[in-house]
Short mmCIF file of C-alpha atoms in Angstrom, two decimals:
data_model
loop_
_atom_site.label_atom_id
_atom_site.label_comp_id
_atom_site.label_asym_id
_atom_site.label_seq_id
_atom_site.Cartn_x
_atom_site.Cartn_y
_atom_site.Cartn_z
CA MET A 1 97.50 60.16 84.20
CA ILE A 2 94.96 62.07 86.33
CA GLU A 3 93.02 64.60 84.26
CA PRO A 4 93.52 68.19 85.54
CA LEU A 5 90.57 70.03 87.03
CA LEU A 6 91.37 73.14 84.96
CA GLU A 7 93.43 73.18 81.79
CA ILE A 8 94.21 76.32 79.79
CA ARG A 9 96.12 75.98 76.53
CA ASP A 10 97.44 78.83 74.38
CA LEU A 11 94.58 81.17 75.37
CA THR A 12 94.66 84.44 73.46
CA LEU A 13 92.01 87.11 74.04
CA ASP A 14 91.44 90.55 72.53
CA ILE A 15 89.23 93.39 73.75
CA GLY A 16 87.78 95.77 71.18
CA THR A 17 88.34 99.50 71.73
CA PHE A 18 87.84 102.66 69.67
CA ASP A 19 91.52 102.43 68.75
CA GLY A 20 91.25 98.83 67.62
CA PRO A 21 91.65 95.50 69.44
CA VAL A 22 93.90 95.31 72.49
CA HIS A 23 95.75 92.02 73.05
CA VAL A 24 94.96 91.40 76.73
CA LEU A 25 95.88 87.70 77.02
CA LYS A 26 98.65 86.20 74.91
CA GLY A 27 99.13 82.44 74.72
CA ILE A 28 98.23 81.66 78.34
CA GLY A 29 98.96 78.10 79.45
CA LEU A 30 98.06 76.79 82.94
CA THR A 31 97.19 73.44 84.48
CA VAL A 32 95.47 73.16 87.86
CA HIS A 33 94.84 69.79 89.54
CA ARG A 34 92.37 69.03 92.33
CA GLY A 35 93.68 70.26 95.67
CA ASP A 36 96.10 72.71 94.04
CA THR A 37 96.56 76.23 95.36
CA LEU A 38 97.78 78.50 92.57
CA GLY A 39 98.71 82.15 93.02
CA ILE A 40 98.72 84.59 90.10
CA VAL A 41 100.73 87.75 90.68
CA GLY A 42 101.48 90.74 88.48
CA GLU A 43 100.96 94.46 88.04
CA SER A 44 97.62 96.16 87.47
CA GLY A 45 96.69 95.73 83.83
CA SER A 46 98.75 92.55 83.42
CA GLY A 47 95.60 90.53 82.65
CA LYS A 48 95.14 88.63 85.95
CA THR A 49 91.51 89.56 86.53
CA VAL A 50 90.58 89.23 82.84
CA LEU A 51 91.98 85.69 82.89
CA VAL A 52 90.00 84.48 85.91
CA ARG A 53 86.82 86.24 84.77
CA THR A 54 87.16 84.46 81.44
CA ILE A 55 87.43 81.18 83.35
CA LEU A 56 84.15 82.09 85.06
CA GLY A 57 82.46 83.22 81.84
CA ILE A 58 82.10 86.86 82.91
CA GLY A 59 84.84 88.38 80.80
CA PRO A 60 84.83 92.03 79.64
CA LYS A 61 82.38 93.26 77.03
CA ARG A 62 83.67 93.27 73.47
CA SER A 63 86.18 90.57 74.40
CA GLU A 64 86.92 87.80 71.90
CA VAL A 65 88.91 84.61 72.35
CA LYS A 66 91.15 84.44 69.27
CA SER A 67 92.71 81.05 69.94
CA GLY A 68 93.29 78.36 72.53
CA SER A 69 91.15 76.17 74.77
CA LEU A 70 89.72 76.37 78.28
CA ARG A 71 88.55 73.13 79.88
CA PHE A 72 87.15 72.49 83.37
CA ASP A 73 86.82 68.87 84.51
CA GLY A 74 86.66 67.82 80.85
CA ILE A 75 84.04 70.46 79.94
CA ASP A 76 84.79 72.98 77.18
CA LEU A 77 84.00 76.27 78.94
CA LEU A 78 84.33 78.34 75.76
CA GLY A 79 81.49 76.39 74.15
CA LEU A 80 78.99 76.61 77.02
CA THR A 81 75.51 78.07 76.54
CA ASP A 82 73.84 80.26 79.19
CA LYS A 83 72.06 77.17 80.51
CA GLY A 84 75.36 75.30 80.73
CA TRP A 85 77.00 78.18 82.61
CA ARG A 86 74.22 78.17 85.22
CA LYS A 87 75.30 74.65 86.16
CA ILE A 88 78.94 75.74 86.52
CA ARG A 89 79.10 79.36 87.67
CA GLY A 90 78.51 79.81 91.40
CA VAL A 91 78.15 76.06 91.85
CA ARG A 92 81.29 74.29 90.66
CA ILE A 93 83.36 77.45 90.15
CA SER A 94 82.92 80.35 92.58
CA MET A 95 84.66 83.66 93.00
CA ILE A 96 85.53 85.91 95.95
CA PHE A 97 85.54 89.44 94.57
CA GLN A 98 87.90 92.25 95.49
CA ASP A 99 85.59 94.86 97.00
CA PRO A 100 82.80 93.59 99.28
CA MET A 101 80.86 96.87 99.27
CA THR A 102 80.63 96.76 95.47
CA TYR A 103 79.17 93.24 95.43
CA LEU A 104 76.97 93.37 98.54
CA ASN A 105 73.64 95.16 98.15
CA PRO A 106 73.28 97.78 100.92
CA LEU A 107 69.47 97.46 100.86
CA PHE A 108 69.34 93.79 101.89
CA THR A 109 70.61 91.82 104.88
CA VAL A 110 73.68 89.69 104.32
CA GLY A 111 71.73 86.56 105.28
CA GLY A 112 69.10 87.34 102.67
CA GLN A 113 71.73 87.84 99.99
CA ILE A 114 73.46 84.53 100.71
CA SER A 115 70.03 82.82 100.78
CA ASP A 116 69.27 84.23 97.32
CA VAL A 117 72.51 82.72 95.97
CA ILE A 118 71.57 79.32 97.43
CA ALA A 119 68.00 79.57 96.07
CA ALA A 120 69.33 80.29 92.58
CA HIS A 121 71.24 76.99 92.47
CA GLU A 122 69.49 74.46 94.68
CA LYS A 123 66.30 73.57 96.46
CA ALA A 124 67.14 73.62 100.16
CA SER A 125 64.27 71.67 101.73
CA GLY A 126 63.47 68.33 103.30
CA ASN A 127 62.32 66.70 106.51
CA GLY A 128 59.18 68.82 106.50
CA VAL A 129 61.17 72.07 106.66
CA SER A 130 60.24 74.92 104.33
CA PRO A 131 62.83 75.90 101.69
CA LYS A 132 63.23 79.33 103.31
CA ALA A 133 63.89 77.84 106.77
CA ALA A 134 66.28 75.27 105.33
CA ARG A 135 68.22 78.01 103.52
CA ARG A 136 68.50 79.99 106.75
CA VAL A 137 69.99 76.96 108.51
CA ARG A 138 72.45 76.52 105.64
CA VAL A 139 73.44 80.22 105.71
CA GLU A 140 74.10 80.18 109.45
CA GLU A 141 76.23 77.06 108.97
CA LEU A 142 78.24 78.91 106.30
CA LEU A 143 78.68 81.97 108.52
CA ASP A 144 79.94 79.76 111.30
CA GLN A 145 82.24 77.95 108.86
CA VAL A 146 83.98 81.20 107.87
CA GLY A 147 84.52 82.16 111.51
CA ILE A 148 81.78 84.74 112.02
CA PRO A 149 80.58 84.91 115.64
CA GLU A 150 76.85 85.01 116.40
CA PRO A 151 75.68 83.85 112.94
CA ALA A 152 72.01 84.41 113.78
CA ARG A 153 72.66 88.09 114.57
CA VAL A 154 74.89 88.64 111.54
CA PHE A 155 72.26 86.97 109.32
CA ALA A 156 69.97 89.94 110.00
CA SER A 157 72.71 92.60 109.65
CA TYR A 158 73.24 94.94 106.70
CA PRO A 159 76.66 95.29 105.01
CA HIS A 160 77.34 98.77 106.43
CA GLN A 161 76.93 97.40 109.97
CA LEU A 162 79.91 95.06 109.55
CA SER A 163 83.65 95.70 109.44
CA GLY A 164 85.70 95.25 106.26
CA GLY A 165 87.03 91.91 107.47
CA MET A 166 83.53 90.66 108.31
CA ARG A 167 82.23 91.72 104.88
CA GLN A 168 85.08 89.83 103.22
CA ARG A 169 84.09 86.73 105.21
CA ILE A 170 80.52 87.21 103.98
CA LEU A 171 81.78 87.06 100.38
CA ILE A 172 83.72 83.90 101.19
CA ALA A 173 80.58 82.32 102.69
CA MET A 174 78.63 83.31 99.58
CA ALA A 175 81.27 81.75 97.33
CA LEU A 176 81.17 78.51 99.35
CA SER A 177 77.38 78.26 99.27
CA GLY A 178 77.39 76.18 96.08
CA LYS A 179 80.05 73.76 97.44
CA PRO A 180 82.46 74.58 94.57
CA ASP A 181 85.29 72.45 93.22
CA LEU A 182 87.28 75.56 92.26
CA LEU A 183 87.42 78.77 94.31
CA ILE A 184 88.84 81.90 92.69
CA ALA A 185 89.91 84.69 95.06
CA ASP A 186 90.49 88.06 93.39
CA GLU A 187 92.54 90.28 95.74
CA PRO A 188 90.65 89.03 98.84
CA THR A 189 92.83 90.93 101.35
CA THR A 190 93.59 94.15 99.46
CA ALA A 191 91.82 96.65 101.73
CA LEU A 192 92.19 94.80 105.04
CA ASP A 193 94.44 95.76 107.93
CA VAL A 194 97.34 93.45 108.75
CA THR A 195 95.71 91.51 111.59
CA VAL A 196 92.45 90.91 109.69
CA GLN A 197 94.44 90.09 106.54
CA ALA A 198 96.31 87.38 108.44
CA GLN A 199 93.00 86.01 109.76
CA VAL A 200 91.42 85.86 106.27
CA LEU A 201 94.49 84.13 104.81
CA ASP A 202 94.46 81.63 107.68
CA LEU A 203 90.76 81.04 106.99
CA ILE A 204 91.39 80.31 103.31
CA ASN A 205 94.16 77.86 104.25
CA GLU A 206 91.85 76.20 106.78
CA LEU A 207 89.03 75.86 104.23
CA VAL A 208 91.44 74.36 101.68
CA GLY A 209 92.33 71.65 104.20
CA LYS A 210 88.80 70.98 105.47
CA LEU A 211 86.89 71.11 102.17
CA ASN A 212 89.65 69.89 99.81
CA LEU A 213 89.17 73.05 97.77
CA THR A 214 91.16 73.95 94.69
CA VAL A 215 92.08 77.64 94.86
CA ILE A 216 93.32 80.20 92.38
CA MET A 217 94.30 83.39 94.18
CA ILE A 218 95.05 86.70 92.48
CA SER A 219 97.02 89.29 94.40
CA HIS A 220 99.62 91.99 94.00
CA ASP A 221 100.64 91.16 97.59
CA VAL A 222 103.50 88.68 97.28
CA GLY A 223 103.26 87.89 101.00
CA ALA A 224 99.58 86.94 100.66
CA ILE A 225 100.39 84.67 97.70
CA ALA A 226 103.19 83.02 99.67
CA THR A 227 100.85 82.36 102.61
CA VAL A 228 98.20 80.54 100.55
CA ALA A 229 99.62 79.26 97.24
CA LYS A 230 101.91 76.28 96.75
CA ARG A 231 102.44 77.21 93.11
CA CYS A 232 102.73 80.64 91.53
CA ALA A 233 102.40 82.16 88.06
CA VAL A 234 103.77 85.63 87.27
CA MET A 235 101.91 87.67 84.63
CA TYR A 236 103.25 90.63 82.69
CA ARG A 237 101.44 92.40 79.86
CA GLY A 238 99.09 89.53 79.19
CA GLU A 239 101.69 86.76 79.31
CA ILE A 240 102.85 84.29 81.94
CA VAL A 241 106.56 84.98 82.15
CA GLU A 242 107.35 82.54 84.96
CA GLN A 243 105.59 79.78 86.89
CA GLY A 244 106.56 77.09 89.36
CA LEU A 245 106.65 76.37 93.08
CA THR A 246 106.06 79.55 95.09
CA ALA A 247 109.08 78.82 97.31
CA ASP A 248 111.36 78.49 94.28
CA ILE A 249 110.12 81.68 92.61
CA LEU A 250 110.39 83.78 95.77
CA ALA A 251 113.83 82.42 96.64
CA ALA A 252 115.37 82.47 93.15
CA PRO A 253 113.30 84.27 90.49
CA LYS A 254 114.51 83.69 86.95
CA HIS A 255 112.72 86.31 84.84
CA ASP A 256 113.86 89.94 85.03
CA TYR A 257 110.30 91.15 85.58
CA THR A 258 109.83 88.79 88.54
CA LYS A 259 113.07 90.08 90.04
CA ARG A 260 111.90 93.69 89.67
CA LEU A 261 108.52 92.82 91.15
CA LEU A 262 110.02 91.17 94.23
CA ASP A 263 112.56 93.96 94.69
CA ALA A 264 109.65 96.43 94.89
CA VAL A 265 108.01 94.62 97.81
CA PRO A 266 108.48 96.72 100.98
CA GLU A 267 109.41 94.94 104.21
CA ILE A 268 108.63 96.18 107.71
CA ASP A 269 112.26 95.89 108.78
CA ASP A 270 113.67 97.69 105.71
CA GLU A 271 115.12 101.14 106.16
CA PRO A 272 113.35 103.74 103.97
CA ALA A 273 114.85 103.76 100.48
CA ILE A 274 114.10 107.47 100.14
CA ALA A 275 115.56 109.93 102.61
CA ALA A 276 113.01 112.00 104.45
CA ALA A 277 112.79 115.69 103.66
CA ALA A 278 114.21 118.12 106.16
CA VAL A 279 111.50 119.38 108.50
CA ASP A 280 111.93 122.70 110.29
CA SER A 281 111.23 121.79 113.91
CA ASN A 282 111.19 125.48 114.86
CA ALA A 283 108.37 126.30 112.47
CA GLY A 284 104.86 126.35 113.85
CA PRO A 285 102.62 123.39 112.98
CA LEU A 286 100.68 123.49 109.74
CA LEU A 287 98.00 121.26 111.26
CA GLU A 288 96.91 120.80 114.86
CA ALA A 289 94.23 118.51 116.27
CA ASN A 290 93.28 119.24 119.87
CA GLY A 291 91.15 116.80 121.85
CA LEU A 292 89.17 115.53 118.86
CA LYS A 293 86.18 113.44 119.81
CA LYS A 294 83.39 111.94 117.69
CA VAL A 295 80.44 110.24 119.34
CA TYR A 296 77.70 108.37 117.49
CA ARG A 297 74.41 107.27 119.00
CA SER A 298 73.02 103.84 118.10
CA LYS A 299 69.33 103.04 117.58
CA SER A 300 69.26 101.57 121.08
CA GLY A 301 70.30 104.97 122.47
CA ARG A 302 73.83 103.98 123.43
CA ASP A 303 76.72 106.34 122.72
CA PHE A 304 79.75 105.05 120.84
CA ALA A 305 82.98 107.08 120.73
CA ALA A 306 84.60 106.43 117.34
CA VAL A 307 87.36 108.89 118.27
CA ASP A 308 88.05 109.82 121.87
CA GLY A 309 90.44 112.64 122.81
CA VAL A 310 92.91 112.54 119.90
CA SER A 311 95.55 115.29 119.75
CA PHE A 312 98.53 115.68 117.41
CA SER A 313 100.35 118.23 115.27
CA VAL A 314 102.03 118.10 111.86
CA ALA A 315 104.85 120.43 110.85
CA PRO A 316 105.09 121.90 107.33
CA GLY A 317 106.75 119.39 105.02
CA GLU A 318 106.29 116.47 107.44
CA ILE A 319 104.63 113.11 106.79
CA LEU A 320 102.66 111.85 109.78
CA GLY A 321 101.39 108.28 109.54
CA ILE A 322 98.31 106.96 111.31
CA VAL A 323 98.10 103.18 111.62
CA GLY A 324 95.64 100.83 113.28
CA GLU A 325 93.05 98.15 112.64
CA SER A 326 89.72 98.70 110.89
CA GLY A 327 87.43 100.57 113.27
CA SER A 328 90.28 102.20 115.21
CA GLY A 329 89.14 105.68 114.15
CA LYS A 330 91.81 106.52 111.56
CA SER A 331 89.45 107.60 108.77
CA THR A 332 87.15 109.40 111.20
CA VAL A 333 90.11 111.55 112.31
CA ALA A 334 90.93 112.32 108.66
CA ARG A 335 87.37 113.42 107.94
CA MET A 336 87.24 115.65 111.01
CA VAL A 337 90.54 117.26 109.97
CA LEU A 338 88.99 118.15 106.60
CA ARG A 339 85.66 119.01 108.25
CA LEU A 340 83.80 116.48 106.16
CA ILE A 341 82.22 115.53 109.47
CA GLU A 342 81.84 117.74 112.54
CA PRO A 343 83.62 116.72 115.75
CA THR A 344 81.56 116.22 118.89
CA ALA A 345 84.35 117.98 120.82
CA GLY A 346 87.79 119.41 120.15
CA GLU A 347 89.09 121.59 117.35
CA VAL A 348 91.26 121.52 114.23
CA VAL A 349 93.67 124.38 113.41
CA PHE A 350 95.03 124.55 109.86
CA ASP A 351 97.58 127.18 108.84
CA GLY A 352 96.63 129.29 111.86
CA GLN A 353 92.87 129.16 111.24
CA LYS A 354 90.34 127.24 113.33
CA VAL A 355 88.68 125.04 110.72
CA ASN A 356 85.62 124.35 112.88
CA ARG A 357 84.69 128.05 112.99
CA LEU A 358 84.97 128.87 109.28
CA ASP A 359 81.81 129.83 107.39
CA ALA A 360 80.87 128.04 104.15
CA GLU A 361 82.72 130.43 101.80
CA LYS A 362 85.97 130.55 103.82
CA LEU A 363 85.86 126.75 104.19
CA ARG A 364 85.48 126.40 100.41
CA GLN A 365 88.54 128.61 99.89
CA MET A 366 90.55 126.62 102.41
CA ARG A 367 89.57 123.30 100.82
CA ARG A 368 91.87 123.93 97.86
CA HIS A 369 94.79 123.78 100.32
CA MET A 370 93.53 120.54 101.97
CA GLN A 371 92.88 117.62 99.65
CA LEU A 372 91.87 114.00 100.25
CA VAL A 373 92.75 110.78 98.42
CA PHE A 374 90.06 108.24 99.25
CA GLN A 375 90.66 104.59 100.02
CA ASN A 376 88.35 103.10 97.40
CA PRO A 377 89.03 104.41 93.87
CA HIS A 378 86.06 102.46 92.46
CA SER A 379 83.54 104.58 94.38
CA ALA A 380 85.61 107.81 94.35
CA LEU A 381 85.29 108.22 90.56
CA ASP A 382 81.96 108.92 88.86
CA GLY A 383 81.44 106.25 86.21
CA ARG A 384 79.57 108.72 83.96
CA HIS A 385 82.55 111.09 83.62
CA THR A 386 85.70 110.69 81.58
CA ILE A 387 89.10 110.69 83.27
CA ALA A 388 89.71 114.21 81.92
CA ASP A 389 86.50 115.37 83.61
CA ALA A 390 87.46 113.68 86.88
CA ILE A 391 90.93 115.23 87.08
CA GLY A 392 89.81 118.60 85.77
CA GLU A 393 86.84 119.00 88.12
CA PRO A 394 88.78 120.68 91.00
CA LEU A 395 90.36 123.07 88.48
CA ARG A 396 86.96 124.07 87.10
CA LEU A 397 85.50 124.58 90.59
CA GLN A 398 88.42 126.38 92.26
CA THR A 399 90.21 128.29 89.48
CA ARG A 400 89.48 130.51 86.51
CA MET A 401 91.62 128.49 84.10
CA SER A 402 90.46 128.27 80.50
CA GLY A 403 89.32 124.98 79.04
CA ARG A 404 92.55 124.64 77.06
CA ASP A 405 94.69 125.34 80.14
CA ILE A 406 92.74 122.74 82.13
CA GLU A 407 93.31 120.21 79.35
CA ARG A 408 97.07 120.88 79.41
CA ARG A 409 97.14 120.59 83.21
CA VAL A 410 95.27 117.25 83.02
CA GLU A 411 97.90 115.95 80.60
CA GLU A 412 100.70 117.10 82.95
CA LEU A 413 99.05 115.30 85.86
CA LEU A 414 98.70 112.10 83.84
CA ASP A 415 102.44 112.32 83.13
CA ILE A 416 103.14 112.75 86.86
CA VAL A 417 101.23 109.60 87.83
CA GLN A 418 102.75 107.71 84.88
CA LEU A 419 99.62 107.06 82.83
CA PRO A 420 99.26 107.60 79.05
CA ARG A 421 97.73 110.91 78.05
CA ALA A 422 95.21 109.00 75.92
CA PHE A 423 93.61 107.83 79.18
CA LYS A 424 91.88 111.20 79.45
CA TYR A 425 89.30 109.94 76.97
CA ARG A 426 88.54 106.78 78.95
CA TYR A 427 85.94 106.07 81.62
CA PRO A 428 86.71 104.60 85.07
CA HIS A 429 85.36 101.14 84.20
CA GLU A 430 87.99 100.88 81.46
CA LEU A 431 90.85 101.15 83.98
CA SER A 432 92.28 98.69 86.47
CA GLY A 433 92.05 99.32 90.22
CA GLY A 434 95.62 100.57 90.41
CA GLN A 435 95.15 102.91 87.46
CA LYS A 436 92.01 104.38 89.04
CA GLN A 437 93.87 105.09 92.29
CA ARG A 438 96.54 106.96 90.36
CA ILE A 439 93.77 109.08 88.79
CA CYS A 440 92.53 109.92 92.31
CA ILE A 441 96.03 111.03 93.32
CA ALA A 442 96.33 113.16 90.17
CA ARG A 443 93.03 114.86 90.99
CA ALA A 444 94.08 115.52 94.59
CA VAL A 445 97.36 117.25 93.66
CA SER A 446 95.85 119.23 90.77
CA LEU A 447 95.47 122.40 92.90
CA ASN A 448 98.94 122.17 94.50
CA PRO A 449 97.57 121.87 98.06
CA LYS A 450 99.56 122.43 101.25
CA LEU A 451 98.13 119.37 103.01
CA LEU A 452 97.30 116.03 101.44
CA VAL A 453 95.28 113.56 103.50
CA LEU A 454 95.85 110.09 102.07
CA ASP A 455 93.41 107.47 103.32
CA GLU A 456 94.87 104.06 102.36
CA PRO A 457 96.18 105.47 99.05
CA THR A 458 98.20 102.37 98.06
CA SER A 459 95.87 99.59 99.21
CA ALA A 460 94.61 99.02 95.65
CA LEU A 461 98.02 99.22 93.99
CA ASP A 462 100.35 96.40 93.03
CA VAL A 463 103.77 96.47 94.64
CA SER A 464 105.73 97.96 91.75
CA VAL A 465 103.22 100.77 91.18
CA GLN A 466 103.02 101.24 94.95
CA ALA A 467 106.78 101.78 95.05
CA GLN A 468 106.49 104.29 92.19
CA VAL A 469 103.66 106.16 93.91
CA LEU A 470 105.51 106.32 97.23
CA GLU A 471 108.60 107.65 95.46
CA PHE A 472 106.44 110.15 93.56
CA LEU A 473 104.79 111.31 96.79
CA GLN A 474 108.20 111.82 98.41
CA GLU A 475 109.47 113.80 95.42
CA LEU A 476 106.29 115.87 95.35
CA ARG A 477 106.63 116.55 99.06
CA ARG A 478 110.19 117.79 98.60
CA ASP A 479 109.50 119.84 95.46
CA LEU A 480 106.31 121.54 96.70
CA ASN A 481 106.92 121.38 100.47
CA LEU A 482 103.71 119.38 100.84
CA THR A 483 102.56 118.00 104.17
CA TYR A 484 100.93 114.57 104.37
CA LEU A 485 98.61 112.92 106.83
CA PHE A 486 99.13 109.33 105.68
CA ILE A 487 96.67 106.62 106.81
CA SER A 488 97.43 102.99 106.10
CA HIS A 489 97.09 99.49 107.51
CA ASN A 490 100.24 98.49 105.59
CA LEU A 491 103.02 98.82 108.14
CA ALA A 492 105.77 98.40 105.55
CA VAL A 493 104.36 101.35 103.60
CA ILE A 494 104.13 103.45 106.76
CA ARG A 495 107.77 102.60 107.55
CA ALA A 496 108.86 103.46 104.01
CA ILE A 497 107.39 106.96 103.83
CA CYS A 498 106.47 108.43 107.23
CA ASP A 499 108.63 110.61 109.45
CA ARG A 500 106.48 110.05 112.54
CA VAL A 501 103.78 107.49 113.32
CA ILE A 502 100.65 107.46 115.47
CA VAL A 503 99.18 104.08 116.44
CA MET A 504 95.42 104.11 117.12
CA ARG A 505 93.20 101.55 118.79
CA ARG A 506 89.50 101.88 119.62
CA GLY A 507 89.46 105.60 118.99
CA ARG A 508 92.52 106.47 121.08
CA ILE A 509 96.23 106.99 120.44
CA VAL A 510 98.14 104.18 122.17
CA GLU A 511 101.64 105.08 120.94
CA GLU A 512 103.41 107.68 118.84
CA GLY A 513 106.97 108.44 117.89
CA PHE A 514 109.51 108.74 115.11
CA SER A 515 109.12 105.96 112.56
CA HIS A 516 112.52 104.34 113.07
CA ASP A 517 112.22 104.32 116.87
CA LEU A 518 108.66 103.01 116.92
CA PHE A 519 109.36 100.08 114.60
CA ALA A 520 112.68 99.23 116.21
CA ASN A 521 111.41 99.37 119.78
CA PRO A 522 107.59 99.45 120.10
CA GLN A 523 106.43 100.18 123.64
CA ASP A 524 102.75 99.17 123.54
CA ASP A 525 101.61 95.52 123.32
CA TYR A 526 99.11 96.42 120.58
CA THR A 527 101.84 98.02 118.46
CA ARG A 528 103.98 94.90 118.87
CA THR A 529 100.99 92.74 117.78
CA LEU A 530 100.50 94.83 114.63
CA ILE A 531 104.17 94.63 113.69
CA GLU A 532 104.34 90.87 114.26
CA SER A 533 101.17 90.35 112.16
CA GLY A 534 102.77 92.31 109.35
CA ARG A 535 105.94 90.24 109.53
CA LYS A 536 103.99 86.96 109.29
CA THR A 537 102.78 87.74 105.75
CA SER A 538 106.08 89.12 104.47
CA ARG A 539 108.23 87.50 101.79
CA GLN A 540 111.15 87.43 104.21
CA ALA A 541 109.15 85.51 106.83
CA PHE A 542 108.11 82.98 104.18
CA LEU A 543 111.70 82.39 103.07
CA GLU A 544 112.89 82.05 106.67
CA LYS A 545 110.16 79.48 107.29
CA GLN A 546 111.19 77.52 104.19
CA HIS A 547 114.76 77.33 105.49
CA GLY A 548 113.69 76.02 108.88
#
């Protein structure tokens, strides 16, 4: 019998907290052979990331393995010293992390950062070439391997000069630099738009074939798992409740949790499960954008129009979706609406007032009625503040509520976003990505605003929590007559919640219309491309492919 590359038997792990140990992993058993592609799917907090970080020897602080074994190519990983780990981590086992901007240093070029990883594990020299020059050649080969055009130019670029998809490819190149036997991908497509997501998934599949890689992929995106993984394991509250061939699990799930998880996955062609709120078409718009334009000037002196002549209006109680690829100008529009950045031309009118002309004090007063949920919850929350401080901050700045009243309001908001009240004592690093995003939503609605600008609010959430958040946002919209400007690259999410949709490309609006009409009969070629890209990574498309 061929010995497995990775074998996990009855792995149980606890993490110490002030309230005592928390059982994070419970009797985990997995076997991965060379050439396998294994997907691990489950909700935030189910233990997925803790499991793969334990495999890599970078588990949480105060964690303790209570029982079980963890072996890689016959090596007992739980018994390795620091010296032993240096021969394994980053060389034989590598990891693609979830958020490129968290793991790429903004002060150094991407080429320099990949070179440093290579230098830490090998001596790249020979044939009279200096180690530095040899590493540069190796880095450019890696950049070319992951499909980055002009590797020499990108070598000298800084992370902020690259798109989200390009930064994710940089992380993949970094993970491949040690020529690993096992590649672990932790939510590698979470924050990417549908076309770039499809490209990254195709790249991973291509690398598996070319390099004979063994891959473990973590994702809350069932479509992404189906695209890459031949086998799948479903985790729930620290346990593997079901595992087997991905096709079998998606077609006929056996465990009740797996069934609920798959039922929560939105599909582009699904009709919205929640009826839209009635919008008074005769009422004047709550928000108007007229001819918005934002021009940036590069170091070379060239002008670049991030947004070019964008106009739209949003009625009270309406949800307007903005969709498009990374770099299309979606987030720039959102920031101009909130006057976080000044437009080069055009104006924004909110509730009858011209936002661009307000002085500092009147703008501060208006801000309580216009709130923003950021895309990245990891950077939106201050790691030095407790969750209670984070949620209560707008209340302290904008109201005269007493400390006790603020505490009660924080508890109410935690109830609304379905998190335990005890979380108010925790810090952001103690929460999963999905839990942190729910904290950001709680903070945004704390002042009962009229307009909520949501910039990719569900990109970090697993599908079941995403469904809960979308339902919660709809209920909140109906109960408080809220108006949403909803930005997302997830077309299924846009279809599920938005009344009208704007499609942006290269700073301009290429198509707009009511959600049902636009998805049923898109008029622009770019819109059709986006919709088809979204369908390719759907569960339904996978099942149709399996049945010929």
